Each structure stands twice: as structure tokens, then as C-alpha cells.
Short mmCIF file of C-alpha atoms in Angstrom, two decimals:
data_model
loop_
_atom_site.label_atom_id
_atom_site.label_comp_id
_atom_site.label_asym_id
_atom_site.label_seq_id
_atom_site.Cartn_x
_atom_site.Cartn_y
_atom_site.Cartn_z
CA MET A 12 -11.76 -16.15 119.77
CA SER A 13 -10.94 -14.29 116.88
CA ARG A 14 -12.80 -13.70 113.66
CA GLN A 15 -11.22 -13.54 111.02
CA SER A 16 -12.58 -10.23 108.53
CA PRO A 17 -13.57 -12.14 105.29
CA ALA A 18 -11.64 -11.67 101.84
CA PRO A 19 -12.53 -8.91 99.85
CA PRO A 20 -13.75 -9.85 96.24
CA ARG A 21 -11.09 -10.11 93.51
CA GLY A 22 -13.55 -11.75 90.75
CA ALA A 23 -14.57 -8.65 88.94
CA ARG A 24 -10.38 -7.29 89.69
CA SER A 25 -9.35 -10.29 87.41
CA GLN A 26 -11.52 -10.11 85.27
CA ARG A 27 -9.98 -6.82 84.22
CA THR A 28 -6.85 -8.40 84.27
CA ARG A 29 -7.06 -10.71 82.05
CA SER A 30 -8.60 -8.96 79.47
CA SER A 31 -6.23 -6.40 79.42
CA SER A 32 -3.62 -8.30 79.15
CA ARG A 33 -5.90 -9.72 76.20
CA PHE A 34 -5.97 -7.06 74.45
CA ARG A 35 -2.47 -6.34 74.71
CA GLY A 36 -1.87 -9.60 73.58
CA TRP A 37 -3.81 -8.61 70.28
CA LEU A 38 -2.17 -5.70 69.89
CA ARG A 39 1.35 -7.51 69.89
CA HIS A 40 0.50 -10.29 67.48
CA HIS A 41 -0.86 -7.41 65.45
CA ARG A 42 2.12 -5.01 65.60
CA ALA A 43 4.66 -8.53 64.98
CA MET A 44 2.55 -9.40 61.76
CA CYS A 45 2.37 -5.88 60.36
CA LEU A 46 5.95 -6.13 61.00
CA ALA A 47 5.78 -10.03 59.75
CA SER A 48 4.25 -9.34 56.90
CA ALA A 49 6.46 -6.28 55.66
CA ARG A 50 10.45 -7.78 56.27
CA ARG A 51 8.52 -10.82 54.35
CA LEU A 52 7.52 -8.91 51.37
CA LEU A 53 11.19 -6.94 51.47
CA ARG A 54 12.83 -10.39 51.79
CA ALA A 55 11.55 -10.52 47.55
CA PRO A 56 11.89 -7.30 45.93
CA ILE A 57 12.06 -8.21 42.78
CA GLY A 58 7.98 -10.04 42.78
CA SER A 59 6.91 -7.75 45.25
CA LEU A 60 7.22 -4.52 43.11
CA LEU A 61 5.92 -6.34 39.89
CA THR A 62 3.02 -7.11 42.00
CA MET A 63 2.65 -3.14 43.04
CA LEU A 64 4.16 -2.50 39.41
CA ALA A 65 0.54 -4.63 38.98
CA ILE A 66 -1.36 -3.32 41.05
CA ALA A 67 -0.60 1.04 40.06
CA ILE A 68 -1.05 0.41 35.92
CA ALA A 69 -3.99 -0.75 37.34
CA LEU A 70 -5.16 2.19 39.27
CA VAL A 71 -3.61 4.23 37.20
CA LEU A 72 -5.70 5.05 34.62
CA PRO A 73 -9.61 5.75 36.30
CA ALA A 74 -7.76 8.16 39.44
CA ALA A 75 -6.27 9.77 35.70
CA LEU A 76 -9.83 9.84 34.46
CA TRP A 77 -11.20 10.85 37.58
CA LEU A 78 -8.70 14.08 37.46
CA SER A 79 -10.01 14.61 34.21
CA LEU A 80 -13.69 14.50 35.07
CA ASP A 81 -12.89 16.74 38.15
CA SER A 82 -11.11 19.52 35.77
CA ALA A 83 -14.57 18.89 33.50
CA ARG A 84 -16.99 19.66 36.90
CA VAL A 85 -14.44 23.23 36.50
CA LEU A 86 -15.40 23.79 33.48
CA ASP A 87 -18.93 23.96 33.82
CA ALA A 88 -19.52 25.86 36.89
CA GLU A 89 -17.39 27.93 35.17
CA LEU A 90 -19.41 27.81 32.09
CA GLU A 91 -22.27 27.48 34.03
CA GLU A 92 -21.44 30.56 36.08
CA SER A 93 -21.67 32.74 32.22
CA ALA A 94 -24.99 30.96 31.69
CA THR A 95 -27.40 34.28 31.18
CA LEU A 96 -30.95 34.43 28.80
CA THR A 97 -31.03 37.59 26.50
CA VAL A 98 -34.88 39.49 27.30
CA TYR A 99 -34.86 41.73 24.16
CA LEU A 100 -37.29 44.92 25.14
CA SER A 101 -40.77 46.20 22.70
CA HIS A 102 -38.78 48.95 20.34
CA GLY A 103 -39.46 52.17 20.55
CA LEU A 104 -38.79 52.68 24.59
CA ASP A 105 -36.66 55.63 26.24
CA GLU A 106 -34.40 55.09 28.50
CA ALA A 107 -37.35 55.67 31.66
CA GLN A 108 -38.84 52.89 30.61
CA ALA A 109 -36.79 50.66 29.80
CA GLY A 110 -34.65 51.30 33.35
CA ARG A 111 -38.29 50.86 34.91
CA ILE A 112 -38.19 47.98 33.52
CA ASP A 113 -34.65 46.54 33.89
CA GLU A 114 -35.51 47.37 37.41
CA ALA A 115 -38.87 44.83 37.86
CA VAL A 116 -36.52 41.97 35.81
CA ALA A 117 -34.70 42.55 38.99
CA ALA A 118 -36.79 42.34 41.32
CA HIS A 119 -38.29 38.94 39.14
CA GLU A 120 -38.01 35.97 41.72
CA GLY A 121 -35.30 34.21 40.53
CA VAL A 122 -33.21 36.27 38.92
CA ALA A 123 -29.37 37.17 40.46
CA ARG A 124 -28.48 39.90 38.20
CA THR A 125 -29.00 42.25 35.13
CA ARG A 126 -27.30 44.66 33.02
CA LEU A 127 -28.81 47.31 30.81
CA ILE A 128 -27.95 47.68 27.24
CA SER A 129 -29.43 50.21 25.14
CA ALA A 130 -30.57 50.54 22.20
CA ALA A 131 -27.34 52.96 21.50
CA GLU A 132 -25.28 50.09 23.19
CA GLY A 133 -26.44 47.72 21.01
CA MET A 134 -25.34 48.88 18.22
CA ALA A 135 -22.50 50.18 18.32
CA GLU A 136 -21.65 45.75 19.74
CA PHE A 137 -23.11 45.03 16.62
CA GLN A 138 -20.99 47.60 14.94
CA GLN A 139 -17.71 46.06 15.97
CA ALA A 140 -18.19 42.43 15.92
CA LEU A 141 -18.90 42.59 12.24
CA GLY A 142 -16.43 45.12 10.84
CA LEU A 143 -19.27 47.63 9.23
CA ALA A 144 -18.97 50.35 11.34
CA ASP A 145 -19.65 52.44 8.29
CA ALA A 146 -21.99 50.65 6.34
CA LEU A 147 -24.24 50.53 9.29
CA GLY A 148 -23.54 54.22 10.31
CA ARG A 149 -25.76 55.61 7.30
CA LEU A 150 -29.46 54.16 8.88
CA GLU A 151 -30.86 56.63 8.80
CA ASP A 152 -33.63 55.25 12.48
CA ASN A 153 -31.55 51.62 15.22
CA PRO A 154 -33.34 49.28 14.21
CA LEU A 155 -31.68 47.30 17.61
CA PRO A 156 -34.26 47.55 20.70
CA ALA A 157 -32.83 47.85 24.15
CA SER A 158 -31.76 44.66 25.78
CA ILE A 159 -30.75 43.09 29.09
CA VAL A 160 -29.22 40.95 30.24
CA VAL A 161 -30.46 38.57 33.00
CA MET A 162 -28.35 36.44 34.90
CA PRO A 163 -30.73 33.56 36.27
CA PHE A 164 -30.00 31.79 40.41
CA ASP A 165 -30.28 28.91 38.71
CA PRO A 166 -28.63 27.25 35.17
CA ALA A 167 -30.82 24.63 34.70
CA PRO A 168 -31.83 24.64 31.68
CA GLU A 169 -34.89 23.34 32.61
CA ALA A 170 -35.01 26.60 35.83
CA VAL A 171 -33.72 29.16 32.78
CA ARG A 172 -36.54 28.03 30.70
CA ARG A 173 -39.43 28.35 33.20
CA LEU A 174 -37.59 32.46 33.85
CA ALA A 175 -37.52 32.89 30.55
CA ASP A 176 -41.56 32.26 29.89
CA SER A 177 -42.09 34.14 33.04
CA LEU A 178 -39.99 37.75 32.07
CA GLU A 179 -42.54 36.79 28.66
CA SER A 180 -45.56 37.88 30.15
CA LEU A 181 -43.78 41.04 32.12
CA SER A 182 -45.33 44.52 29.96
CA GLY A 183 -42.44 46.13 27.59
CA ILE A 184 -40.74 41.89 27.15
CA ASP A 185 -41.21 41.24 23.34
CA GLU A 186 -38.86 38.11 23.62
CA ALA A 187 -36.94 36.07 25.84
CA ARG A 188 -34.16 34.08 24.75
CA LEU A 189 -31.79 31.48 25.12
CA ASP A 190 -29.47 29.43 23.92
CA LEU A 191 -28.29 26.47 26.19
CA ALA A 192 -27.86 23.83 23.72
CA TRP A 193 -24.59 23.70 24.53
CA LEU A 194 -24.83 23.63 27.96
CA GLU A 195 -27.21 20.71 27.79
CA ARG A 196 -24.46 18.77 25.45
CA LEU A 197 -22.16 19.67 28.46
CA ARG A 198 -24.03 17.91 31.71
CA HIS A 199 -24.97 14.73 28.96
CA LEU A 200 -20.49 14.50 27.90
CA ALA A 201 -20.04 15.36 32.29
CA GLU A 202 -23.32 12.27 33.12
CA LEU A 203 -21.27 9.72 30.40
CA GLY A 204 -17.52 10.67 31.51
CA SER A 205 -18.60 9.72 35.59
CA ARG A 206 -19.68 6.73 34.59
CA LEU A 207 -17.44 5.43 32.56
CA VAL A 208 -14.89 6.51 34.54
CA LEU A 209 -17.59 4.08 37.75
CA ALA A 210 -17.74 1.50 34.96
CA LEU A 211 -13.60 1.41 34.98
CA ALA A 212 -12.64 2.11 38.99
CA VAL A 213 -14.79 -0.72 39.95
CA LEU A 214 -13.29 -2.91 36.23
CA PHE A 215 -9.87 -2.40 37.92
CA GLY A 216 -10.64 -2.39 41.24
CA LEU A 217 -11.96 -5.85 40.39
CA GLY A 218 -8.54 -6.52 38.45
CA VAL A 219 -6.43 -5.02 40.98
CA LEU A 220 -8.44 -7.68 43.70
CA LEU A 221 -7.99 -10.33 41.27
CA ILE A 222 -4.14 -9.41 42.05
CA VAL A 223 -3.32 -9.85 45.05
CA GLY A 224 -6.08 -12.40 45.75
CA ASN A 225 -4.48 -14.54 43.72
CA THR A 226 -0.91 -13.43 45.16
CA ILE A 227 -1.80 -15.10 48.80
CA ARG A 228 -3.50 -17.69 47.55
CA LEU A 229 0.09 -18.75 46.09
CA ALA A 230 1.68 -17.79 49.35
CA VAL A 231 -0.91 -19.84 51.01
CA GLU A 232 -0.11 -22.81 49.26
CA SER A 233 3.70 -22.73 49.95
CA ARG A 234 2.85 -22.55 54.14
CA ARG A 235 -0.07 -24.20 53.35
CA GLN A 236 2.76 -27.23 56.26
CA GLU A 237 2.24 -24.60 58.61
CA ILE A 238 -1.50 -23.70 58.89
CA GLU A 239 -2.28 -27.22 59.30
CA VAL A 240 -0.08 -27.52 62.53
CA VAL A 241 -1.18 -24.56 63.27
CA MET A 242 -4.31 -24.87 63.92
CA LEU A 243 -4.07 -28.40 65.19
CA ILE A 244 -2.95 -26.60 68.46
CA GLY A 245 -6.23 -24.71 68.18
CA ALA A 246 -5.02 -21.64 66.17
CA THR A 247 -8.21 -19.91 64.62
CA HIS A 248 -9.11 -18.84 61.82
CA ALA A 249 -8.16 -14.79 62.70
CA PHE A 250 -5.29 -16.04 63.53
CA VAL A 251 -4.18 -17.40 60.56
CA ARG A 252 -5.52 -14.87 58.27
CA ARG A 253 -3.65 -11.86 60.27
CA PRO A 254 -0.82 -12.42 58.44
CA PHE A 255 -1.52 -12.82 55.02
CA LEU A 256 -4.08 -8.61 54.90
CA TYR A 257 -1.40 -7.57 55.93
CA SER A 258 0.45 -8.63 53.22
CA GLY A 259 -2.37 -7.11 51.03
CA ALA A 260 -2.62 -4.53 53.38
CA TRP A 261 1.52 -3.41 51.56
CA TYR A 262 0.40 -4.99 48.66
CA GLY A 263 -2.70 -2.25 48.45
CA LEU A 264 -0.05 0.46 49.15
CA GLY A 265 2.76 0.26 48.19
CA GLY A 266 1.20 0.09 44.58
CA GLY A 267 -1.05 2.98 45.63
CA LEU A 268 2.27 4.62 45.28
CA LEU A 269 3.48 3.15 42.98
CA ALA A 270 0.52 5.42 41.41
CA TRP A 271 0.82 8.52 43.09
CA GLY A 272 4.52 8.90 41.52
CA LEU A 273 3.47 7.68 37.74
CA LEU A 274 0.41 10.09 38.02
CA GLY A 275 3.08 12.67 39.07
CA LEU A 276 4.91 12.01 36.60
CA GLY A 277 2.25 11.32 33.89
CA ASN A 278 1.38 15.37 34.61
CA GLN A 279 5.12 17.08 34.47
CA TRP A 280 5.04 14.95 31.05
CA LEU A 281 1.77 17.35 30.19
CA SER A 282 1.19 19.61 31.58
CA VAL A 283 4.11 22.13 29.07
CA PRO A 284 2.69 20.56 26.11
CA VAL A 285 -0.90 21.36 27.43
CA SER A 286 -0.22 24.50 28.45
CA ALA A 287 1.16 25.70 25.19
CA LEU A 288 -2.10 24.55 23.82
CA ALA A 289 -3.97 26.38 25.24
CA ALA A 290 -2.07 29.11 25.12
CA SER A 291 -2.43 29.63 21.13
CA TYR A 292 -6.12 29.31 22.41
CA GLY A 293 -5.39 33.12 24.28
CA ALA A 294 -6.41 30.38 27.51
CA SER A 295 -4.51 30.01 30.25
CA PHE A 296 -5.48 26.14 31.87
CA THR A 297 -2.87 23.39 33.87
CA LEU A 298 -3.37 19.79 35.05
CA PRO A 299 -5.07 19.01 38.04
CA ARG A 300 -3.64 17.69 40.89
CA LEU A 301 -4.70 15.00 43.39
CA GLY A 302 -3.90 17.50 45.78
CA PRO A 303 -4.41 16.15 50.04
CA GLU A 304 -7.29 15.06 49.59
CA GLY A 305 -7.10 12.94 47.09
CA SER A 306 -3.20 11.10 47.31
CA ALA A 307 -4.98 10.23 51.01
CA THR A 308 -8.05 9.09 49.06
CA LEU A 309 -6.00 6.73 46.33
CA LEU A 310 -3.72 5.38 49.12
CA LEU A 311 -6.66 4.35 51.03
CA CYS A 312 -8.72 3.36 48.65
CA SER A 313 -5.49 0.50 47.14
CA THR A 314 -4.35 -0.12 50.57
CA LEU A 315 -8.27 -1.72 51.27
CA LEU A 316 -8.69 -2.98 47.81
CA GLY A 317 -5.39 -5.00 48.46
CA TRP A 318 -6.59 -5.67 52.39
CA LEU A 319 -9.73 -6.88 50.35
CA GLY A 320 -8.56 -8.52 48.09
CA ALA A 321 -6.43 -11.28 50.72
CA TRP A 322 -9.63 -11.46 52.84
CA ILE A 323 -11.60 -12.70 50.35
CA ALA A 324 -8.09 -15.12 49.15
CA VAL A 325 -7.17 -17.12 53.11
CA SER A 326 -11.24 -17.20 53.49
CA ARG A 327 -11.31 -19.23 50.49
CA HIS A 328 -8.19 -20.94 51.02
CA LEU A 329 -9.19 -21.56 54.61
CA ALA A 330 -11.94 -23.09 54.39
CA GLU A 331 -10.28 -26.68 52.22
CA VAL A 332 -7.65 -26.17 54.94
CA ARG A 333 -8.11 -29.62 57.07
CA PRO A 334 -5.59 -30.47 60.05
CA ARG A 335 -4.41 -33.76 59.11
#
């Protein structure tokens, strides 16, 4: 009697087949719900456009303030580079002694670079600044001492103060003078602006959540009977929630695109008068733009806000739906 060989086990292979089949079905359903939600929005273009426009208006103001704050940070960085302190040497030092002190100051920890100004150069700059060359030229002796302009590594006010106290202890230095009140005021304004932008972003982000949530709530109510039927035959909350989540994401993405367009139009509209105003003061200034990273951040945030608003609204209303 011939003995039959046992059949190979098929449990693991069947399990892999069922898992891959479920995953492909999950992807197909996501793709179908994404396209169906987009078509549903296109079937009501006016209502969808108004909702996206409301989202765009809620996003434009914090984004514009963010751009303004970003330009202020650039200006702050430029001003920090100009943060210097002036070291006045003892009166009566010759050029060789001033040069040695300049070398000692340049080798000091915390000093990036120095510039030595002799007493004669200081007097020439003083005469040019005041326009009193004839009157000051009649002085028998130059009352101005030599000085050293010091550029610190760390432009923070506290670090510059410590550096000034340390330099005053060197021999041949009478005084180290600094004026950082303007820098402190600018930093306080920048901190105030950052907190204001953050507060407005949170408030308007909540506004976007409310806009999307109210829109999705109306959509859920209009399809309440359909939802009850599919839940009655065994549909899960995730299955029912999915098309509404894609609708919220589409609303958020459309609002972000409209906000991006409004910001671009506003930049074009204001760039000419701002450039003319800056030119009248002898400066050059251009309005900041979002750029690729800023545009991606805006669209990503708007899409996530739309998705989150839809998720909150649908989850809240699904808890109240009871199939009959």
C-alpha cells in the first residue's frame, strides 16, 4: 500500500494572502473616498469656494504677520552685526603703545575683530561729522584720545557688558563705552511680535477648525440616514469617517492655496510703494516672500487643520448616531 506524502502547510501563505488582500482593499477604499470627496466638492462649487475663502481669510493674517516678523529677524541680525563697543585709550599714548593695546584687545576672549582709530583720525571724523573743520583746526592740541572699535563674537547685551568690564581692566584703557539700549528695545519688540503671531495663529487656527467642523457637521446631518444604514450592516466608525476626513483635507488644501494666492497678490500690490518709501530714506528693502519652504508649510498646516476639524466634527456626531 503506497503511502501519500503529507500536503505542505498553507496556513502562513494564506495568512499573507489575506493580509495583502486587505491592505490592497484598504488602499482602494482610500483612493475611492479621496476622489469621491473631491467630486462632491466640485458638484457644489459655490459653497465649496466660499468655505475655502473663509479658511483663506483666516490664514492670511497670521501668515502675513509671520512674514513681517521674519523680515524683522533679518533686520535684527543685520543690526546685531553692527553691535560694537568703543574702547577709549589713555590720553598721550603714542602709536606704538596704541598698537600694542590693540593687539592685546584683539587677542582677548570674546573679541571677533578690532579697528584702531588714532587720535588724528578721530579728530578728522569728528570735524567731518560736525562740519567745524575751521574752528577745530585752530586747537593747539588734539583733545581726543585714540580709540579701538571692538566687534564682539556674541552681540547679546549681557555678553557685551561683561566684555566691556573685562576690557576696562586692561592697562592703558580709560573707558569702554557701549550703547545697547536700541538693541534691547528691538529684541523686546521682536519677542512681542513672536508672541502676537503665535496668539493670532492659534486663534485663527481655531477659526479654521470651527469653519471646517461646521461644514462637515452639516454634511454628516445631510447623510445621516445613509450613515445609519451602513452602520447597521456592520460598517466601522473609521469606514464612515473616511470620506468626511478627505473632504476636510480638501477644504483645508483649497483654503491654503487661496491664502497663498492672496499673499502673492498683496506682495505684488505693496512692493512698489514700499520700495519707493525705502528709497526715499536711501535704503533698499523688499517685502519678504513665502518661498518654497514657507509655501509648503502653509499648505501642510491648512490641510492638517481641515483634516483635524473634520475628524473632531465627525467623531462627535458619530457618537450620537444610533442605527435603528
